[in-house]
Structure formats: C-alpha cells, structure tokens
C-alpha cells in the first residue's frame, strides 16, 4: 500500500530546485507568514536581472500587496523597458535584514545573524491604472506607514513617468540564522571572547525641510514612540 | 585644431556603458576614494550571478583589499563551483547604505538618501593559499576590525571548506542621493510636512556566548566608544 499522500501546506510556498539551498538547508523556510514579515519590515530590496547575458543588481524601493511584490522604477530605466512586453523580465528580488554579528572563537565560525527573502520569477510592468495607483500608495507607505494619505497624490504626468514592476510571490524562500556562535567543542576553552553584537537600525529625529513653513507640525506617524 | 586631450583621471574608474546610468547621472561617481569608502563601511553585499539564464541575488560577506573585492562562500555552493574554471563567473556585486527617508510634499518626490556601489566583472575563485588566508582575515576584520588577530585561525580542513571569490574593481561606480526633498515650486505651500528622517545603523551591547568563561573579558575592539 502506498503511504497516504501528504496534503500540501496551504501556509507555505512550494520549494523548487532554485529555492532549496545546497547547504544550510535548516536555515531555509517556505512559510508565508515568515516571508511576509521579512518583506514587510524592509525598505530597500536588491533587484537582479540579466542584461546582455550579465547579471545586474540594483537597490530599489519595493512593497508587498498580498502575494504580489511591487518594485519601483522610472520609465526611462533599462530593466523596466524590458518588462513592458508580454514576456516580462526574469528577476530575482532579495531583501536582507542584518540582526547581529556572530563572533566565534575560531575565524571559520564567524557569521552573521540575519533574515532574508529571495524571490524568483518573471516581473511585468503594471499597466492597469488602479493597480498602479494602489502600488504607488503602498510604496510610499512601505517607507513611512500612513504617509500616502498625507501628501499630494501623483498627477497624470507623474504617474506616466513612474514605472512599477509586479512579481508574483510563488518561487520564494526565507533564510535566517539566529542564536549563538557554533564553536567547535575543542575551541570552547580558548581565551577568545565569543558572542553576539546586535545590529540595530533606528530612525533618528526627523529634520524638517529648510523651506518648510513653521505652521506645518510634525505628523503623528513620525512622532517618536513613547 | 583639435581640443587638447584630457588626461585620464588616475583617481577615478573609467565609466563604461553599464556603469553610466540612463537617468540621474548626476548621482553617479567614479571616484576611487568614494567607492572605497562606501565598500569599507559595509558588512553585507548582494552578489548577483546568472544560473540557467536567470538572475540570482544572494546576500553574503565581502571585503576589499586594494582594488580587489573578495566575496565569501562555501565550496559546496553552486555559484562558487562555476567560478573555479579559468573562465570565471560573471557577477555584479552591490553594496548599499540607507541614510535617510526623504519625505516630499508630493508622493512622486518621495525618495531615499543612500550611498551604493555597483561592481561588474568576472569573479574567480582564489586558489593561492597566501591570498586566500589574507582574504579570510580581511573578511573577519570587515565584520569587526581587529578581530582576525584575536581568534583561532582556520586550520587546513577549514581553509579547504571555505571558498573565496575575487573580483577586480575595474567596472565600478558609486551612486548616492543626499540632501533635501526636491519638491515642485507649486507644492511648497501645501500643508504637508516635508523633510528627512535619518536612518541609523548602530551596534548594541555585545552579549557573551552562554558557554563563555567568566574569565574572558570583552575585548577592547568591542568596547563602546567613549
């Protein structure tokens, strides 16, 4: 008798050859909530594509709406031109958060605690005006939650000058390292300090533009958490 | 009469078609010191390469020695296998620092202040033992300056299990945005706050490993600056 077939995990992305790492497989996750949380925390992604057979990696703004990742660009930029056609543009979008430096007794076991998401797929330029407007709002809110409702919306000319790429989240994985250094048992007594140095990303005090009128107060969404 | 030929700037990388952006050219720089400073400040790069015709972008450790960029990997990883041969592996290595959120009155002019370096070229796996040892020391010191002299060096087995890729810094550019929001003149009187929110990356208090002996003090290179 065949073993009962496992029901697919609705909460997880399906692993594929390119989302299963060749090493440290225990650090990989396909859980949707894990992937979404890492994506939602970030501001800049690294967008990879192929131009004339060679890889190109550019930092850019992104956001997530459901199972779609949206990447910001200008209509003048080369990769977004390629994404106009029906064939789209094969991309890899990577988001990385650095959490701690991991100092082991041995040079070999030095590492980083981090969380990252790598999404593979074919990106398409967004042409539907309503989808584009929603993506642009989300791009602004990814930088500062609540901001899109508190600024002048893009006019027709600005909308036309902005390109947005959409990538479906399908072939995607998270990878992370957490916890203590992994020293070899025979190294534990060596006289070298071992441990973690946390890496913290914080927002500093907002600085008003030089030409901001004195009557415009700091909005609540920028006020320091008390 | 022909105009006098400009002497090449020894302090700058030579721009190429793929290092000259199609837009915001004023944000690009080819100055070596600028490029080096951005690289030297970072911990994680995003390494792009092409696998089966599709782009792959992975976060990884890197360091710089002179005009060489070294990227860390495992001998088991797929890209580093490809870099073993004489042909090497075409790569794009990108390092990005986020400096501030730029909030304009208009959604369209929202932006980020950042500094990034993009390096194109063909990477080769380092085979010379002395070069490999120097690169591994530099990789540890990139994470924590001074640390490579204060830990157990890699033994022969560990050295064999570590792969290091070398990329010559030749086709490279820096790109940055600094300063105030660029609002349209007709938007300046709108009642929306405009300005910068600084983004700061800091190191927290070092946390000793659970199995660290009480007799091992925090090293000076980890002590908070006073």
XYZ file of C-alpha atoms in Angstrom:
452
model
C 0.000 0.000 0.000
C 1.179 3.474 -0.813
C 1.768 5.807 2.040
C -1.007 8.376 2.429
C -0.218 11.403 0.331
C 0.595 14.451 2.367
C -1.788 17.303 1.795
C 0.029 20.399 0.517
C 0.696 23.000 3.182
C -1.539 25.944 2.258
C 0.548 28.133 4.515
C 3.783 27.535 2.657
C 5.368 28.213 -0.715
C 6.245 25.109 -2.693
C 10.017 24.574 -2.725
C 11.650 24.384 -6.157
C 15.201 23.464 -7.196
C 16.257 27.084 -7.046
C 14.701 27.828 -3.674
C 16.259 24.820 -1.934
C 19.778 25.781 -0.864
C 22.652 23.374 -1.479
C 23.844 23.959 2.071
C 22.425 25.035 5.461
C 19.000 23.735 4.438
C 17.852 24.029 8.037
C 18.080 27.801 7.660
C 15.535 27.878 4.825
C 11.802 28.427 5.329
C 8.872 28.452 2.930
C 6.329 29.671 5.457
C 4.235 32.513 4.048
C 3.959 34.441 7.307
C 7.729 34.285 7.797
C 8.345 35.514 4.247
C 5.748 38.274 4.509
C 7.099 39.531 7.844
C 10.646 39.847 6.480
C 9.412 41.645 3.368
C 7.133 43.992 5.292
C 9.946 45.122 7.581
C 12.239 46.303 4.785
C 12.663 49.495 2.794
C 15.187 48.620 0.084
C 15.379 45.442 -1.978
C 18.128 44.333 -4.326
C 16.670 43.706 -7.777
C 18.622 41.351 -10.003
C 18.127 40.897 -13.731
C 20.171 39.861 -16.735
C 21.342 42.414 -19.310
C 23.326 41.289 -22.346
C 23.940 37.978 -20.610
C 25.449 39.521 -17.482
C 23.909 39.986 -14.046
C 22.874 43.422 -12.773
C 21.913 44.093 -9.137
C 20.357 47.441 -8.221
C 18.949 48.691 -4.899
C 15.405 49.988 -5.173
C 12.169 50.608 -3.296
C 9.618 47.825 -3.098
C 6.419 46.882 -1.355
C 4.123 43.893 -0.948
C 0.366 43.660 -1.501
C -0.872 40.155 -0.754
C 1.115 37.754 -2.911
C 2.469 40.448 -5.206
C 5.774 42.235 -4.823
C 5.952 45.676 -6.452
C 9.260 47.277 -7.379
C 9.623 50.967 -8.158
C 11.378 52.342 -11.199
C 11.439 55.064 -13.804
C 10.050 54.566 -17.279
C 13.455 55.669 -18.521
C 15.331 52.836 -16.847
C 16.541 49.943 -18.947
C 15.221 46.946 -16.991
C 11.719 48.337 -16.824
C 11.683 48.805 -20.578
C 12.324 45.090 -20.952
C 9.446 44.304 -18.629
C 6.934 46.069 -20.837
C 6.321 43.199 -23.208
C 4.195 40.172 -22.543
C 7.264 38.032 -21.941
C 8.243 40.147 -18.939
C 11.629 40.311 -17.260
C 13.138 37.410 -15.294
C 14.177 38.842 -11.945
C 15.430 37.876 -8.525
C 14.384 40.171 -5.688
C 16.270 39.870 -2.404
C 15.562 41.588 0.918
C 18.040 41.218 3.784
C 17.968 42.283 7.434
C 21.193 42.099 9.423
C 20.464 41.268 13.081
C 23.808 40.549 14.748
C 27.495 39.942 14.242
C 28.357 36.422 15.385
C 31.853 36.202 16.883
C 33.115 32.674 17.419
C 36.395 31.547 18.977
C 37.507 30.379 15.532
C 37.760 32.555 12.432
C 35.925 29.845 10.499
C 32.752 30.051 12.594
C 32.375 33.825 12.407
C 28.991 34.537 10.934
C 26.029 36.887 10.865
C 22.548 36.558 12.269
C 20.230 37.701 9.523
C 16.850 37.215 7.890
C 16.481 37.308 4.135
C 13.927 36.572 1.444
C 14.799 35.613 -2.111
C 12.010 35.714 -4.713
C 12.455 34.374 -8.234
C 10.136 34.900 -11.150
C 9.162 36.982 -14.140
C 8.242 40.592 -13.494
C 5.741 42.530 -15.551
C 5.230 46.248 -15.821
C 1.940 47.290 -14.214
C -0.357 48.876 -16.800
C -3.736 48.914 -15.032
C -4.137 52.465 -13.629
C -5.929 51.366 -10.455
C -3.330 48.702 -9.690
C -0.535 51.186 -10.375
C -2.056 53.822 -8.081
C -2.519 51.260 -5.300
C 1.060 50.033 -5.708
C 2.453 53.582 -5.581
C 0.479 54.295 -2.398
C 1.848 51.090 -0.901
C 5.394 52.020 -1.965
C 5.106 55.316 -0.060
C 3.545 53.562 2.950
C 6.323 50.948 2.930
C 8.773 53.805 3.641
C 6.534 55.549 6.220
C 3.265 53.804 7.157
C 0.377 56.236 6.819
C 2.231 58.702 4.610
C 0.398 58.092 1.322
C -2.755 59.646 2.788
C -0.818 62.731 3.913
C 0.889 64.049 0.762
C -0.125 65.274 -2.669
C -1.059 62.288 -4.848
C 0.711 61.840 -8.169
C -0.861 63.669 -11.106
C -1.295 62.155 -14.567
C 2.134 63.308 -15.773
C 3.902 61.928 -12.686
C 2.019 58.623 -12.933
C 3.112 58.317 -16.553
C 6.744 58.963 -15.575
C 6.738 56.215 -12.957
C 7.018 52.555 -13.780
C 6.086 49.783 -11.389
C 7.063 46.151 -11.778
C 4.930 43.343 -10.374
C 6.353 39.973 -9.338
C 4.097 37.207 -8.117
C 5.332 35.635 -4.897
C 5.432 31.983 -5.912
C 9.019 30.771 -6.082
C 10.205 32.249 -2.834
C 12.069 31.293 0.307
C 13.247 32.870 3.528
C 16.598 32.141 5.059
C 17.787 33.089 8.501
C 20.433 32.476 11.091
C 19.647 33.060 14.738
C 21.246 32.297 18.057
C 24.658 31.623 19.470
C 28.046 31.084 17.799
C 28.651 27.478 16.720
C 32.087 26.874 18.140
C 33.837 23.505 17.932
C 33.817 21.699 21.307
C 37.616 21.707 21.391
C 37.667 25.517 20.994
C 35.430 26.341 23.951
C 38.300 26.797 26.387
C 40.296 29.118 24.115
C 40.871 32.597 25.567
C 38.885 34.411 22.867
C 35.688 36.327 23.539
C 32.681 34.771 21.849
C 29.162 36.094 21.498
C 26.821 38.318 19.583
C 26.949 42.011 18.728
C 23.385 43.162 17.960
C 22.937 45.315 14.854
C 20.132 47.825 15.269
C 18.583 50.013 12.603
C 16.821 53.050 14.046
C 15.216 56.213 12.819
C 16.754 59.444 14.048
C 14.980 62.720 14.807
C 13.029 63.942 11.767
C 14.581 67.091 10.276
C 12.138 69.478 8.592
C 12.982 70.689 5.095
C 14.699 74.092 5.052
C 11.739 75.524 3.160
C 9.023 74.032 5.385
C 6.649 76.569 6.842
C 6.760 76.927 10.635
C 2.996 76.269 10.723
C 3.325 72.664 9.498
C 3.592 70.371 12.530
C 5.400 67.041 12.662
C 2.755 64.437 11.760
C 1.788 61.825 14.313
C 3.143 58.953 12.205
C 6.634 60.484 12.556
C 6.443 61.242 16.256
C 8.771 59.106 18.384
C 7.050 56.148 20.032
C 6.568 56.861 23.725
C 42.752 72.430 -34.223
C 41.673 69.572 -32.045
C 40.908 70.348 -28.429
C 43.693 69.245 -26.078
C 43.079 65.684 -24.987
C 42.119 65.381 -21.354
C 44.491 63.279 -19.344
C 42.712 60.333 -17.763
C 41.859 60.834 -14.104
C 44.089 58.418 -12.221
C 41.832 58.800 -9.218
C 38.740 57.525 -10.990
C 37.367 54.371 -12.551
C 36.720 54.621 -16.281
C 32.967 54.783 -16.961
C 31.567 52.095 -19.263
C 28.126 51.717 -20.844
C 26.943 49.624 -17.933
C 28.255 51.930 -15.230
C 26.689 55.076 -16.700
C 23.062 55.251 -15.530
C 20.336 56.113 -18.024
C 18.895 58.581 -15.508
C 20.050 60.687 -12.535
C 23.575 60.743 -13.965
C 24.466 63.495 -11.528
C 24.146 60.921 -8.729
C 26.882 58.697 -10.195
C 30.548 58.885 -9.206
C 33.621 57.029 -10.423
C 35.956 58.414 -7.780
C 38.053 55.665 -6.205
C 38.039 57.128 -2.710
C 34.269 57.488 -2.786
C 33.833 53.884 -3.949
C 36.318 52.538 -1.411
C 34.711 54.413 1.490
C 31.259 53.016 0.705
C 32.625 49.488 0.370
C 34.697 49.712 3.546
C 31.696 50.764 5.625
C 29.559 47.746 4.761
C 29.152 44.236 6.103
C 26.855 42.511 3.628
C 26.900 42.737 -0.156
C 24.338 41.428 -2.614
C 26.036 39.087 -5.077
C 24.312 38.656 -8.418
C 25.062 35.956 -10.971
C 23.252 34.090 -13.723
C 22.160 30.476 -13.283
C 20.422 28.650 -16.115
C 19.807 32.003 -17.778
C 18.044 33.531 -14.779
C 19.346 36.059 -12.259
C 20.190 35.054 -8.687
C 20.886 37.592 -5.916
C 22.269 36.384 -2.584
C 23.426 38.338 0.477
C 26.930 37.456 1.585
C 30.012 38.701 3.408
C 32.633 40.617 1.456
C 35.755 42.686 1.949
C 38.116 44.871 -0.070
C 41.875 44.684 -0.329
C 43.200 47.403 -2.612
C 41.431 47.054 -5.939
C 40.143 43.564 -5.237
C 36.764 42.698 -3.809
C 36.569 39.336 -2.026
C 33.289 37.518 -1.508
C 32.842 34.694 0.954
C 31.261 31.376 0.142
C 31.273 27.664 0.764
C 32.908 25.219 -1.617
C 29.545 23.453 -1.706
C 27.645 26.431 -3.098
C 26.660 26.416 -6.727
C 27.951 29.810 -7.887
C 31.387 29.238 -6.447
C 31.662 25.951 -8.312
C 31.179 27.856 -11.555
C 33.915 30.289 -10.610
C 36.508 27.534 -10.346
C 37.371 27.386 -14.010
C 39.558 29.804 -15.906
C 36.532 31.470 -17.456
C 35.288 32.563 -14.034
C 31.800 33.685 -13.112
C 30.254 36.944 -14.371
C 28.953 38.738 -11.293
C 27.509 42.016 -10.110
C 28.304 42.944 -6.511
C 26.215 45.692 -4.933
C 26.656 47.356 -1.529
C 24.002 49.784 -0.289
C 23.812 52.082 2.752
C 20.480 53.687 3.570
C 20.987 57.142 5.122
C 17.573 58.800 5.332
C 13.948 58.646 4.306
C 13.127 61.639 2.103
C 9.558 62.870 2.587
C 8.376 65.363 -0.004
C 5.037 67.181 -0.200
C 4.191 65.082 -3.245
C 4.058 61.292 -3.359
C 6.117 61.414 -6.568
C 9.145 63.067 -4.960
C 9.393 60.689 -2.013
C 12.857 59.174 -2.086
C 15.731 57.810 -0.052
C 19.118 59.232 0.744
C 21.566 56.422 0.182
C 25.047 55.520 -0.965
C 25.660 52.454 -3.108
C 28.408 50.826 -5.124
C 27.800 48.519 -8.068
C 30.750 46.476 -9.347
C 30.564 44.434 -12.544
C 33.066 41.861 -13.720
C 34.164 38.269 -13.764
C 34.916 36.648 -10.427
C 37.482 33.928 -9.939
C 37.898 31.503 -7.093
C 41.025 32.289 -5.084
C 43.452 29.347 -5.207
C 46.683 30.857 -3.894
C 46.893 29.863 -0.193
C 48.503 33.126 0.938
C 45.946 35.246 -0.912
C 43.136 33.111 0.487
C 44.398 33.429 4.059
C 44.763 37.210 3.684
C 41.262 37.485 2.217
C 39.752 35.434 5.058
C 41.481 37.612 7.656
C 40.127 40.682 5.879
C 36.630 39.152 5.771
C 36.700 38.721 9.563
C 38.107 42.233 10.046
C 35.418 43.683 7.769
C 32.849 42.462 10.311
C 34.849 43.566 13.376
C 38.093 45.471 12.753
C 40.926 43.862 14.697
C 39.151 40.562 15.234
C 41.207 38.351 12.903
C 44.216 38.708 15.237
C 42.110 37.697 18.247
C 40.580 34.329 17.319
C 41.776 30.876 16.312
C 42.941 30.956 12.682
C 41.406 28.496 10.249
C 43.094 25.110 10.064
C 43.795 23.263 6.825
C 40.443 21.490 6.807
C 38.514 24.711 7.418
C 40.509 26.557 4.753
C 39.658 23.794 2.278
C 35.962 24.065 3.144
C 35.878 27.814 2.504
C 35.768 29.318 -0.936
C 36.640 32.921 -1.673
C 35.800 34.731 -4.887
C 37.928 37.606 -6.155
C 36.551 40.397 -8.327
C 38.816 43.109 -9.677
C 37.413 46.597 -9.103
C 37.507 47.960 -12.630
C 33.976 48.421 -13.934
C 32.536 50.102 -10.883
C 30.508 53.127 -9.916
C 29.081 54.737 -6.806
C 25.654 56.293 -6.710
C 24.219 58.441 -3.975
C 21.440 60.802 -3.103
C 21.969 63.399 -0.404
C 20.198 66.463 0.865
C 16.712 67.889 0.939
C 13.473 66.766 -0.711
C 13.044 68.051 -4.274
C 9.540 69.448 -4.144
C 7.925 71.231 -7.066
C 7.786 75.018 -6.520
C 3.979 74.961 -6.725
C 3.836 72.358 -3.911
C 5.857 74.311 -1.337
C 2.809 75.904 0.282
C 0.898 72.627 0.659
C 0.107 71.694 4.276
C 2.211 68.505 4.259
C 5.291 68.015 6.412
C 8.454 67.672 4.344
C 11.943 66.726 5.420
C 14.352 63.919 6.225
C 14.144 61.013 8.663
C 17.709 59.835 9.347
C 18.288 56.071 9.265
C 20.985 54.993 11.702
C 22.628 51.610 11.967
C 24.188 51.019 15.370
C 25.767 48.195 17.283
C 24.062 47.198 20.504
C 25.647 45.894 23.681
C 27.755 42.784 22.980
C 26.208 39.660 24.515
C 28.679 36.963 25.588
C 28.024 33.411 24.421
C 26.206 31.282 27.003
C 29.238 28.999 27.215
C 31.846 31.776 27.515
C 34.041 31.511 30.584
C 33.668 34.333 33.118
C 37.432 34.932 32.877
C 37.292 36.096 29.236
C 36.896 39.892 29.179
C 35.182 41.930 26.486
C 37.974 42.853 24.039
C 38.846 46.495 23.517
C 37.736 46.460 19.879
C 34.186 45.698 21.092
C 34.100 48.238 23.907
C 31.696 51.129 23.303
C 33.401 54.274 22.033
C 33.612 56.828 24.819
